[in-house]
Coordinates of C-alpha atoms and ligand atoms in Angstrom, one line a residue:
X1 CA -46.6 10.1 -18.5
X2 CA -43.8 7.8 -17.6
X3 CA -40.5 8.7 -15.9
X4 CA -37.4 6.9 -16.4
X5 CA -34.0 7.1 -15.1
X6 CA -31.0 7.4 -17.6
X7 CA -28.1 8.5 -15.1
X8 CA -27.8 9.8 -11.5
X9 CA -28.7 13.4 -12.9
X10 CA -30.8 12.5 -16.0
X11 CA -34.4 11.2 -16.4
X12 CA -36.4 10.4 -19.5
X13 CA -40.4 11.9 -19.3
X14 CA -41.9 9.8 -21.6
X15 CA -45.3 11.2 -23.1
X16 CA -48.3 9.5 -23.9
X17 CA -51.4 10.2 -25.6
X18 CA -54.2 11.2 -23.9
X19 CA -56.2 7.8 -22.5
X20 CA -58.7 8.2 -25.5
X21 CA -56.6 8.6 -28.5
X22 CA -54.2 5.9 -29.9
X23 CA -51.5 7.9 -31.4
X24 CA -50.2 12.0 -30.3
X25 CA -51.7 14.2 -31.5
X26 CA -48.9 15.7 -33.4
X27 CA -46.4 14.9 -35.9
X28 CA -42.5 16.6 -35.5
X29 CA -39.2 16.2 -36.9
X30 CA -36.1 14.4 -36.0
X31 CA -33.9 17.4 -34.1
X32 CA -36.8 19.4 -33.1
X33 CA -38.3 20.8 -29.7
X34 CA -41.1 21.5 -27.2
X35 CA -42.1 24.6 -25.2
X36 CA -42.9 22.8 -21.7
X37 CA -44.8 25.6 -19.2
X38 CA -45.5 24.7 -15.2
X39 CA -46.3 26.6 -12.4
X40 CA -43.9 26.5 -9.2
X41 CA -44.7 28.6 -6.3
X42 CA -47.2 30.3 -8.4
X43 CA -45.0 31.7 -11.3
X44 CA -45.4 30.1 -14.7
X45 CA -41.9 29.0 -16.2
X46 CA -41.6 28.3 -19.7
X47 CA -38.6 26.2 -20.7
X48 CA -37.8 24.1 -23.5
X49 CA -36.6 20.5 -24.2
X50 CA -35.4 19.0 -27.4
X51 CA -37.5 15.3 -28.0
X52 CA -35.1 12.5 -27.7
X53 CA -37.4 10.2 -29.1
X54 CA -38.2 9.2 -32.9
X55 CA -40.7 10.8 -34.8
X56 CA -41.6 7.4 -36.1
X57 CA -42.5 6.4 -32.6
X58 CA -46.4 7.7 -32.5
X59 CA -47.4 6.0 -28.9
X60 CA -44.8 8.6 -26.9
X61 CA -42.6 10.9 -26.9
X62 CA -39.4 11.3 -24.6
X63 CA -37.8 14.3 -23.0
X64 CA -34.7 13.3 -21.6
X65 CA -33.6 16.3 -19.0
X66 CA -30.6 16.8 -16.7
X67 CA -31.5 18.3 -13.2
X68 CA -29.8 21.7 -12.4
X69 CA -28.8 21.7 -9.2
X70 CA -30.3 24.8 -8.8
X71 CA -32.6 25.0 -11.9
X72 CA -35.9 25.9 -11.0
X73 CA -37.4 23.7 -13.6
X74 CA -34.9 20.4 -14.3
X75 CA -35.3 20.0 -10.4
X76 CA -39.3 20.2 -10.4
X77 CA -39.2 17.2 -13.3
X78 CA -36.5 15.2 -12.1
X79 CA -38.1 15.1 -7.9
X80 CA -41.6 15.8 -8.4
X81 CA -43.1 15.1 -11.6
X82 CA -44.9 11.1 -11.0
X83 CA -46.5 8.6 -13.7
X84 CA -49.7 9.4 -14.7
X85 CA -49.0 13.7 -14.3
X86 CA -50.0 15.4 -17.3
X87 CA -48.0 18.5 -18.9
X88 CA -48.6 21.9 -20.7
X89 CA -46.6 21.7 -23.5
X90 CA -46.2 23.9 -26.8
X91 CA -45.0 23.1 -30.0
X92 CA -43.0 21.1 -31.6
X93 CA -40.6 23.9 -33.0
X94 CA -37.3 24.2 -34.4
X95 CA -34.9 24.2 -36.9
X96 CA -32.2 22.2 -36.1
X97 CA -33.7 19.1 -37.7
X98 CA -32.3 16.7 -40.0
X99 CA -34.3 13.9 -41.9
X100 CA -31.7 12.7 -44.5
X101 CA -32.7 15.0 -47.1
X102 CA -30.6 17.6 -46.4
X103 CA -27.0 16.1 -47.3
X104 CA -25.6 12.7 -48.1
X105 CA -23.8 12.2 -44.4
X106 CA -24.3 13.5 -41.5
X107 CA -21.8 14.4 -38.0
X108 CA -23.5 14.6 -34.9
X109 CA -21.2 16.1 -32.6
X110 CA -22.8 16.0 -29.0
X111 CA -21.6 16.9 -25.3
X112 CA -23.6 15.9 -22.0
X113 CA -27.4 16.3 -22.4
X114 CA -26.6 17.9 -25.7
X115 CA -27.3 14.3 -26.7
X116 CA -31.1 14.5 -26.9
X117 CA -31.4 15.7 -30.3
X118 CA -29.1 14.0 -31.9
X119 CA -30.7 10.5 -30.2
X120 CA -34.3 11.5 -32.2
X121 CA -31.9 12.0 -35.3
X122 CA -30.0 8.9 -35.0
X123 CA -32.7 6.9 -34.1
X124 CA -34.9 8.1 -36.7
X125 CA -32.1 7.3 -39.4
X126 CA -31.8 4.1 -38.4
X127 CA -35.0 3.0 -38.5
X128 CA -35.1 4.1 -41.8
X129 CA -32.6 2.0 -42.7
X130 CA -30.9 5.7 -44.4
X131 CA -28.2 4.4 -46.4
X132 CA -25.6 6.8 -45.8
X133 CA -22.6 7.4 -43.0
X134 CA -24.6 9.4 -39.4
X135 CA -21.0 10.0 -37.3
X136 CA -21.9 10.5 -33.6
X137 CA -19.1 12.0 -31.6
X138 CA -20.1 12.3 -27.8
X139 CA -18.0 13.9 -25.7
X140 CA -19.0 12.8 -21.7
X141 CA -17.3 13.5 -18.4
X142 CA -17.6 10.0 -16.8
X143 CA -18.9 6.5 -17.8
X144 CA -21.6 7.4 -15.4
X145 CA -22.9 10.1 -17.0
X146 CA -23.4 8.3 -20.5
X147 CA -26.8 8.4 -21.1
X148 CA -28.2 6.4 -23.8
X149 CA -25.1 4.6 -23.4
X150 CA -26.6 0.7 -23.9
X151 CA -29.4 2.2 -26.8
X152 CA -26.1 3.3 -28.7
X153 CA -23.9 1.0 -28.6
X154 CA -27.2 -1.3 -29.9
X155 CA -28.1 1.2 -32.9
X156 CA -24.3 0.9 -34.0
X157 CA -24.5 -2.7 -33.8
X158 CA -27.5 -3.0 -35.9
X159 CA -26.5 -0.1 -37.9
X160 CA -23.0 -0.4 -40.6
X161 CA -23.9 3.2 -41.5
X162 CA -23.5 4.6 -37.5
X163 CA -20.4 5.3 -36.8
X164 CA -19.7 6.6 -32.9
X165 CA -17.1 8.2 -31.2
X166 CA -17.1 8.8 -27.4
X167 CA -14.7 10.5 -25.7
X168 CA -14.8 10.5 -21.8
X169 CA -13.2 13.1 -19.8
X170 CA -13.0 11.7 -16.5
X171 CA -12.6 7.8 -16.3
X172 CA -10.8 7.6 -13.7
X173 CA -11.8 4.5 -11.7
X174 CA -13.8 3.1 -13.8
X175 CA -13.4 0.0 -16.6
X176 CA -13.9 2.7 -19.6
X177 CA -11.7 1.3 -22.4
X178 CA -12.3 4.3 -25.2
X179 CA -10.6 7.9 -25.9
X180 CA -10.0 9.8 -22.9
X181 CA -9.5 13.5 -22.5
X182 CA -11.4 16.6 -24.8
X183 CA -12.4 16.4 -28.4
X184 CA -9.2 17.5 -29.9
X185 CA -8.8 17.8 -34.2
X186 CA -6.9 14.6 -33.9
X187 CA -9.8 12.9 -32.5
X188 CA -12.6 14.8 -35.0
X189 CA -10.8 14.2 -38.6
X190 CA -9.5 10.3 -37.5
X191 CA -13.3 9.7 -36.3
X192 CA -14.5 11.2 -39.9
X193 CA -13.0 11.1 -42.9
X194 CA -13.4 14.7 -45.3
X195 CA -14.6 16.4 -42.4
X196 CA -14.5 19.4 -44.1
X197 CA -16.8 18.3 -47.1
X198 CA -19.7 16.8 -44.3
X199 CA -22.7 18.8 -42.8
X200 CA -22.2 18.9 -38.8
X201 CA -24.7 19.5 -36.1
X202 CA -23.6 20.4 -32.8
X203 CA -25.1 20.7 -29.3
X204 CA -23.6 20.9 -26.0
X205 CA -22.6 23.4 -23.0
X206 CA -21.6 26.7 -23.8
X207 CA -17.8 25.9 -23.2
X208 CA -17.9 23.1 -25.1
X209 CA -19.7 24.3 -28.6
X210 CA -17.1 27.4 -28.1
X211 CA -14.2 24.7 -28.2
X212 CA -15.4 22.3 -31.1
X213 CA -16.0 25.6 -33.2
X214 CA -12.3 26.5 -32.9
X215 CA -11.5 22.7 -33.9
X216 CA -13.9 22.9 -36.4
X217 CA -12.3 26.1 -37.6
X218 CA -9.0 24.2 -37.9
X219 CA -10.2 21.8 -39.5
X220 CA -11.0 24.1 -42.2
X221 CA -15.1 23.6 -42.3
X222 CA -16.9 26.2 -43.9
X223 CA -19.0 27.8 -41.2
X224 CA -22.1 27.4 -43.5
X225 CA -22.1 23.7 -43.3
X226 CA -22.2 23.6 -38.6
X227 CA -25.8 23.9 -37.1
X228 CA -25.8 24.4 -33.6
X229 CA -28.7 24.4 -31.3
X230 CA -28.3 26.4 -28.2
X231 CA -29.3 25.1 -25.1
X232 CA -29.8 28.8 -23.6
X233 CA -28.3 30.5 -20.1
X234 CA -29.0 30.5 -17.0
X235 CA -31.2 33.4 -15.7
X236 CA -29.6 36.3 -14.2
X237 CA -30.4 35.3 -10.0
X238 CA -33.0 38.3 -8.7
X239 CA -30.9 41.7 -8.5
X240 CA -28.0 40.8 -11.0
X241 CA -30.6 41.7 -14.0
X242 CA -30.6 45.4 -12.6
X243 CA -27.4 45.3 -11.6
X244 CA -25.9 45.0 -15.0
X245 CA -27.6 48.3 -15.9
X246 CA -27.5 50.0 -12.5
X247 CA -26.5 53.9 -14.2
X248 CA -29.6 56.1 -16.0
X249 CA -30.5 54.6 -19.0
X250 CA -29.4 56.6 -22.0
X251 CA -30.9 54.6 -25.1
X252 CA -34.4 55.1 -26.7
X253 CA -37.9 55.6 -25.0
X254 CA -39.3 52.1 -25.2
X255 CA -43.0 52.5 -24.9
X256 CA -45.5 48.7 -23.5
X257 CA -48.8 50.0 -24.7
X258 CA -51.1 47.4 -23.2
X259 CA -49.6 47.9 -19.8
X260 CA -49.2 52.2 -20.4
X261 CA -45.7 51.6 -19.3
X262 CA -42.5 53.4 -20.8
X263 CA -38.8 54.0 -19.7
X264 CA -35.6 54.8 -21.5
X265 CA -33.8 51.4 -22.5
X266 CA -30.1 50.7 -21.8
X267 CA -27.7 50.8 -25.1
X268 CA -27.0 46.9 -24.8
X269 CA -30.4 46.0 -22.7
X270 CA -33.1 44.1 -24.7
X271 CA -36.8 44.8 -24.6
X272 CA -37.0 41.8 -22.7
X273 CA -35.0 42.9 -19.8
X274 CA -36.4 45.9 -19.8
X275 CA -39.8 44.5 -19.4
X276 CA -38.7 42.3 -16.5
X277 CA -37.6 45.6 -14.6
X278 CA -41.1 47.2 -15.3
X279 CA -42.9 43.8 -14.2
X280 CA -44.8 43.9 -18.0
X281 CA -44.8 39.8 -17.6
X282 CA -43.5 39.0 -20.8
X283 CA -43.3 35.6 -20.7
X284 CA -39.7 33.6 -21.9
X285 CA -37.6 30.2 -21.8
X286 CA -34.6 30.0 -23.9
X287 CA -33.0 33.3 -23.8
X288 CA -31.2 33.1 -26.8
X289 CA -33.7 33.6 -29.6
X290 CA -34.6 29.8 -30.0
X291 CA -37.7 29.2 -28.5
X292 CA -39.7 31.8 -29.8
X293 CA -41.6 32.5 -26.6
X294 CA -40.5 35.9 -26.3
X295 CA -42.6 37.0 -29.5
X296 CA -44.2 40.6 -29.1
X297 CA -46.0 42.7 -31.8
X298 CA -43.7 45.9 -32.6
X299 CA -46.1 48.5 -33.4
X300 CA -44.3 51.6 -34.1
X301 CA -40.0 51.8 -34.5
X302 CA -37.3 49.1 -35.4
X303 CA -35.0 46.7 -33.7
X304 CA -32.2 44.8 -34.2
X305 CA -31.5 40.9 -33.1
X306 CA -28.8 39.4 -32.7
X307 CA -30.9 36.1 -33.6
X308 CA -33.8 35.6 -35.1
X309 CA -34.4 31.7 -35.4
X310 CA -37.5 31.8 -34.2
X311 CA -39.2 33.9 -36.4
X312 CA -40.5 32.4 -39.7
X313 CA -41.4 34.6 -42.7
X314 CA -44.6 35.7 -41.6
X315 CA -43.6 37.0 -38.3
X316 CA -40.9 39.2 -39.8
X317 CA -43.7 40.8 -42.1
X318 CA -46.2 41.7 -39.3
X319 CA -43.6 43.0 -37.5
X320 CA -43.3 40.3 -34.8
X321 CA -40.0 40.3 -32.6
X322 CA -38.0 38.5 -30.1
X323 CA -38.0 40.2 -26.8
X324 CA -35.2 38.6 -25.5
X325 CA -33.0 39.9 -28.7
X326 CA -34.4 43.2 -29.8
X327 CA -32.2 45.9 -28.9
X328 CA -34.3 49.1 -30.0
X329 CA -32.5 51.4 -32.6
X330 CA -34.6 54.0 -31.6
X331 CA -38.1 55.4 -30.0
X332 CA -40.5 51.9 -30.2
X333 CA -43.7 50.6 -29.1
X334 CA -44.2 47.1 -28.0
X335 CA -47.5 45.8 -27.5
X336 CA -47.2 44.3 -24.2
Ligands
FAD1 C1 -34.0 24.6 -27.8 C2 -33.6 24.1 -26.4 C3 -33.6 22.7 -26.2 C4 -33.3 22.2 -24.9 N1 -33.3 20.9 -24.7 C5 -32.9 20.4 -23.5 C6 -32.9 19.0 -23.3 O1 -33.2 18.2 -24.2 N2 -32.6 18.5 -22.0 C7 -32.2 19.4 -21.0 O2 -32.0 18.9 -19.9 N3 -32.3 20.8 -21.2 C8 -32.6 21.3 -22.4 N4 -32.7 22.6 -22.6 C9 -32.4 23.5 -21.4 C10 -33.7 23.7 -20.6 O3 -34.6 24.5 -21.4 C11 -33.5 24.5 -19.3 O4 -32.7 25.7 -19.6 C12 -32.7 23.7 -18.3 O5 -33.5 22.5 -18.0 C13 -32.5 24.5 -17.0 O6 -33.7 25.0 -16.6 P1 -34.0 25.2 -15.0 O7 -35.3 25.8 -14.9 O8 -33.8 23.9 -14.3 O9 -32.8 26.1 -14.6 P2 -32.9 27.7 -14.4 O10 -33.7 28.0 -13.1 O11 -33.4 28.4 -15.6 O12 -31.4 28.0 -14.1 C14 -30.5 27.9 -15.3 C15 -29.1 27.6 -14.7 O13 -28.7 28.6 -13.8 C16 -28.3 28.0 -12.6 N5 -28.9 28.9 -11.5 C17 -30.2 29.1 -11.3 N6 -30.3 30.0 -10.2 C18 -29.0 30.3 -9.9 C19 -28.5 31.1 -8.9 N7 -29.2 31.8 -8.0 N8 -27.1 31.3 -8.9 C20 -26.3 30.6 -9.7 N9 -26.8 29.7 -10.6 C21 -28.1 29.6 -10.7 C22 -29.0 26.6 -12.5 O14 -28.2 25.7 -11.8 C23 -29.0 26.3 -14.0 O15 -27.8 25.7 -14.3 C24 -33.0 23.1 -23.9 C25 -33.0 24.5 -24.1 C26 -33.3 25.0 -25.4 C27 -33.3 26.4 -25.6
FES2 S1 -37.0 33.5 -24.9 FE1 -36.7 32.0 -26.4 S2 -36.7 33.2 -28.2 FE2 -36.7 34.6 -26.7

């Protein structure tokens, strides 16, 4: 494992092979993710991290990762992780992937470390020399903060097909001649022509992927045609969980049966949080029904989820759920 610096708050963890084998041991595709577990003070934390590298690449593989100030994780990989550390890691998963076959251009609309996966998709389309427009619209809040800056403004050189728009929010100071301000609909339809008619991905902050939505929605884009790739919430801080529900319970009898544990459920709580009050050590990262690291067996009832992206076909037949989504419609039993 290597460790390089992008910005003041971003690092790249590059990922070898291990020192017998000449290529890793997995293949994945441009967009996709990995399920990254490590033990701090004794708890195991699950979280994941879209692969900013190539898929073409088969010596390494890059996680590029912005440190929280006070994320439990970020922090552990961006102070303590050193060259030569190995990681547990799960995967590759995910659908927000896109390998050229899926429409004839491509907008890759992107806002801080949002970036990651559409760098493997860029990157992967260039070296494939695809022969059709990739627009990459960045939206940054200072020149220092660019990352990948150099790599992109290299791809678009070598590449007539890349076109890329960045807009920076906070200059100020600095030597940055491009757009200033917030992605606005001017911005989006002069940056790409028919936007309307184009497939978009889109990955950034909550507050962000709220905004370009709107634009987006002004812009008259069928909703069908924007993938998004959710980059999850942060974890309620200890007590604000419970707090949230702090009256009786009045939903259905939720029953763990590998831990003999049952409780009443709150109308809007998930099994997950539920299980985190009765200490059942479900395990999680995302949050938000990407990862699938949440999955439990059902055994008896039904649920609903708000999202299920991380179930394939299979799962939904064996009656396999997302803990951190299912919201019990009535009496159910989770084997946990
Ligand atoms: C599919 C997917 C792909 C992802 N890809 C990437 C990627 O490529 N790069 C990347 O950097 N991230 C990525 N993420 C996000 C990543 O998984 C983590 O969520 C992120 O690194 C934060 O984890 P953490 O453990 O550092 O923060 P956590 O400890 O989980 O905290 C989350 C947030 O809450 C805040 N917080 C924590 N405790 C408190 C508190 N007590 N009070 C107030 N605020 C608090 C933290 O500052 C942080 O912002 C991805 C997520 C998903 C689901
Ligand atoms: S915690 Fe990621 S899908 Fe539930």
């Amino acid at each position: 494992m290597n460790v390089i610096t992008e910005t003041p708050t971003v690092k790249t963890v590059r990922l070898g092979p291990a020192a017998d084998a000449a290529a890793l041991p997995f293949t994945f595709l441009p967009g996709q993710f990995l399920n990254v577990t490590f033990s701090i003070g004794g708890a195991r934390m699950n979280r994941s991290y879209s692969i900013s590298s190539s898929p073409t690449q088969r010596a390494y593989l890059d996680l590029t990762v912005k440190r929280e100030p006070r994320g439990a994780v970020s922090r552990h990989i961006a102070d303590l992780l050193k060259v030569g550390d190995e990681l547990e890691a799960g995967g590759p998963v995910g659908r927000f992937t896109f390998t050229g076959t899926e429409a004839n251009s491509i907008v890759l609309i992107s806002g801080g470390v949002g970036i990651t996966p559409m760098m493997s998709i860029s990157r992967y389309l260039s070296e494939q020399s695809w022969p059709n427009d990739i627009f990459f619209i960045y939206a940054c809040r200072s020149p220092a903060d660019f990352i990948f800056a150099k790599e992109i403004a290299e791809l678009e050189r070598h590449n007539p097909w890349l076109h890329v728009t960045v807009v920076m929010e906070h200059p100020d100071g600095t030597d940055w001649q491009g757009l200033t301000g917030r992605l606005n609909t001017d911005v989006l339809s002069q940056a790409v022509p028919h936007i309307a008619s184009r497939r978009i991905h889109m990955c950034g902050p909550p507050v962000m992927m709220e905004a370009v939505r709107s634009l987006l929605q002004e812009l008259k884009v069928p909703a069908e045609q924007i993938k998004t790739e959710d980059f999850g919430t942060a974890a309620p801080p200890p007590g604000e969980g419970s707090n949230r529900f702090a009256a009786a319970a009045t939903g259905p009898l939720v029953s763990f049966s590998k831990s003999s544990k049952s409780a009443k459920i709150h109308l809007d709580q998930t099994l997950l949080e539920l299980s985190e009050e009765l200490n059942i050590g479900i395990e999680f990262s995302c949050r938000v029904g990407t990862c699938g690291i949440c999955k439990v067996q059902l055994t008896a009832g039904e649920v609903d989820m708000a999202i299920d992206d991380a179930l394939d076909a299979d799962d939904k037949v064996k009656g396999i759920v997302l803990a951190c989504q299912a919201k019990p419609k009535g009496p159910v039993t989770v084997e946990a």
